[in-house]
Amino acid sequence: MRPAPRPEPDARRRAEGLMLGASAGASAAWSLRQHRSSECLNPQAVLVHAAQSCLKHRRFVANDLISRLRSDDTGLHGQDRGSLRSMEVSMPKASQTFIVAVAPVCLRTMGRSRSAQRDLHSLGLAFQQTPADVEALEVTGRFIGRALLGYGRRIVFEPITWIGGDDCVAWAAGGGSLPKECRGSLASAIAQARAVSLRESRWPVAARALKAARAEPSAFVLAGMLLGAMYGPRSFSPLPPNARALAALAEGLLQSSPIDMASLSGRSRSR
């Protein structure tokens, strides 16, 4: 059995990896879509606007993110800026790649799990997700939060007891096998992303495995974020053209977070 790779010891590199993973995962998910709705959100625009919004307000403000997407010609694939006039039309359930916004939210609330859960709940509501998928976003934040703090994958994916919520989310949080009725849900994507992230540390290999398994599009985004947060930019080769811009956003978000950077410097938590 291969030894488990050590997590990235530098918090800044983990933050950079998280943003890179969100972008890479979204690109992979988008390339696999066979029926691209003209209403599908551009995940790269969502990622950048979410980060810039968090930097401006020093917290996540859902209405500001929506406003930024409304005024951006690139916010939707194939539509103009008038396409986001009503929430009912503008935030379709068909595209779950909006979850790239989880990356800047988790960076902004690094080390504060309750704040992250609150902001991810708001994110899910803003994009009109089902109650179960909103819960799944909150679980995602818990896993990513552990990775950002420098823990190895055994601790990152330690089971979470999820009481009083959706059964599929509870199974995904606890690391159990999901029944067939959970297919297509964000909880199913969490299970798929967790499975590949427990086996692989390099994004290209993980992406091929997800494609072979016909994973949910959102599983690509989740796996990219998890691998990036655990192993930093070394998971991604070659680096994408937007790597430098994403690194700058990650640095800004990390500096604006309440976490004590000195306490994370060079720390190894590879258990």
CSV table of C-alpha atoms in Angstrom, one decimal, residues 110-219:
chain,number,residue,atom,x,y,z
A,110,MET,CA,-11.1,29.7,8.1
A,111,GLY,CA,-10.9,28.4,11.7
A,112,ARG,CA,-14.5,29.3,12.4
A,113,SER,CA,-16.7,26.4,11.6
A,114,ARG,CA,-20.0,28.0,12.7
A,115,SER,CA,-19.4,31.1,10.6
A,116,ALA,CA,-18.6,28.9,7.6
A,117,GLN,CA,-21.8,26.9,8.2
A,118,ARG,CA,-23.9,30.0,8.4
A,119,ASP,CA,-22.4,31.5,5.2
A,120,LEU,CA,-22.7,28.3,3.2
A,121,HIS,CA,-26.3,28.0,4.3
A,122,SER,CA,-26.8,31.5,2.9
A,123,LEU,CA,-25.0,30.6,-0.3
A,124,GLY,CA,-27.3,27.6,-0.9
A,125,LEU,CA,-30.4,29.6,-0.3
A,126,ALA,CA,-29.3,32.4,-2.6
A,127,PHE,CA,-28.9,29.8,-5.4
A,128,GLN,CA,-32.2,28.2,-4.6
A,129,GLN,CA,-30.9,24.8,-3.6
A,130,THR,CA,-33.1,22.2,-1.9
A,131,PRO,CA,-32.9,21.9,1.9
A,132,ALA,CA,-30.9,18.7,1.5
A,133,ASP,CA,-28.3,20.3,-0.8
A,134,VAL,CA,-28.0,23.3,1.5
A,135,GLU,CA,-27.1,20.8,4.3
A,136,ALA,CA,-24.6,19.1,1.9
A,137,LEU,CA,-22.9,22.5,1.4
A,138,GLU,CA,-22.5,22.8,5.1
A,139,VAL,CA,-20.9,19.3,5.3
A,140,THR,CA,-18.6,20.2,2.5
A,141,GLY,CA,-17.5,23.2,4.5
A,142,ARG,CA,-16.6,21.1,7.4
A,143,PHE,CA,-14.3,18.8,5.3
A,144,ILE,CA,-12.7,21.7,3.5
A,145,GLY,CA,-12.2,23.6,6.8
A,146,ARG,CA,-10.2,20.7,8.2
A,147,ALA,CA,-8.1,20.5,5.1
A,148,LEU,CA,-7.3,24.2,5.3
A,149,LEU,CA,-6.1,23.8,8.9
A,150,GLY,CA,-3.4,21.3,7.6
A,151,TYR,CA,-4.8,17.9,8.6
A,152,GLY,CA,-4.1,14.8,6.6
A,153,ARG,CA,-6.9,13.0,4.8
A,154,ARG,CA,-7.6,10.6,7.6
A,155,ILE,CA,-8.6,13.5,9.8
A,156,VAL,CA,-10.1,15.6,7.0
A,157,PHE,CA,-12.6,12.8,6.2
A,158,GLU,CA,-13.3,11.7,9.8
A,159,PRO,CA,-17.0,10.9,10.0
A,160,ILE,CA,-19.4,13.7,11.0
A,161,THR,CA,-22.5,12.9,13.0
A,162,TRP,CA,-25.3,14.7,11.2
A,163,ILE,CA,-28.5,14.5,13.2
A,164,GLY,CA,-32.0,15.7,12.3
A,165,GLY,CA,-31.3,16.4,8.7
A,166,ASP,CA,-31.5,14.7,5.3
A,167,ASP,CA,-30.7,11.0,5.4
A,168,CYS,CA,-28.5,11.2,2.2
A,169,VAL,CA,-26.5,14.0,3.7
A,170,ALA,CA,-26.1,12.1,7.0
A,171,TRP,CA,-24.8,9.0,5.1
A,172,ALA,CA,-22.3,11.2,3.2
A,173,ALA,CA,-21.2,13.0,6.3
A,174,GLY,CA,-20.7,9.8,8.1
A,175,GLY,CA,-18.7,8.2,5.4
A,176,GLY,CA,-21.3,5.5,4.6
A,177,SER,CA,-22.4,4.1,1.3
A,178,LEU,CA,-25.3,6.0,-0.3
A,179,PRO,CA,-28.4,4.2,-1.5
A,180,LYS,CA,-29.6,4.6,-5.1
A,181,GLU,CA,-32.2,7.2,-4.2
A,182,CYS,CA,-29.4,9.6,-3.3
A,183,ARG,CA,-28.0,9.6,-6.9
A,184,GLY,CA,-27.9,13.1,-8.5
A,185,SER,CA,-27.8,14.9,-5.2
A,186,LEU,CA,-25.0,17.0,-3.8
A,187,ALA,CA,-24.6,14.4,-1.0
A,188,SER,CA,-23.8,11.8,-3.7
A,189,ALA,CA,-21.2,14.2,-5.1
A,190,ILE,CA,-19.6,14.5,-1.7
A,191,ALA,CA,-19.3,10.7,-1.4
A,192,GLN,CA,-17.7,10.5,-4.9
A,193,ALA,CA,-15.3,13.3,-4.2
A,194,ARG,CA,-14.4,11.8,-0.8
A,195,ALA,CA,-13.7,8.4,-2.3
A,196,VAL,CA,-11.3,9.7,-5.0
A,197,SER,CA,-9.6,12.1,-2.5
A,198,LEU,CA,-8.9,9.3,-0.2
A,199,ARG,CA,-7.0,7.4,-3.0
A,200,GLU,CA,-5.3,10.2,-5.0
A,201,SER,CA,-3.4,13.4,-4.3
A,202,ARG,CA,-2.9,14.6,-7.9
A,203,TRP,CA,-5.8,16.3,-9.6
A,204,PRO,CA,-5.3,15.0,-13.2
A,205,VAL,CA,-5.4,11.4,-11.9
A,206,ALA,CA,-8.5,12.2,-9.7
A,207,ALA,CA,-10.3,13.9,-12.6
A,208,ARG,CA,-9.7,10.8,-14.9
A,209,ALA,CA,-11.1,8.5,-12.1
A,210,LEU,CA,-14.2,10.7,-11.7
A,211,LYS,CA,-14.8,10.8,-15.4
A,212,ALA,CA,-14.4,7.0,-15.6
A,213,ALA,CA,-16.9,6.6,-12.8
A,214,ARG,CA,-19.4,9.0,-14.5
A,215,ALA,CA,-19.4,11.1,-11.3
A,216,GLU,CA,-21.7,14.0,-10.8
A,217,PRO,CA,-20.4,17.3,-12.3
A,218,SER,CA,-20.3,18.9,-8.8
A,219,ALA,CA,-18.1,16.0,-7.6
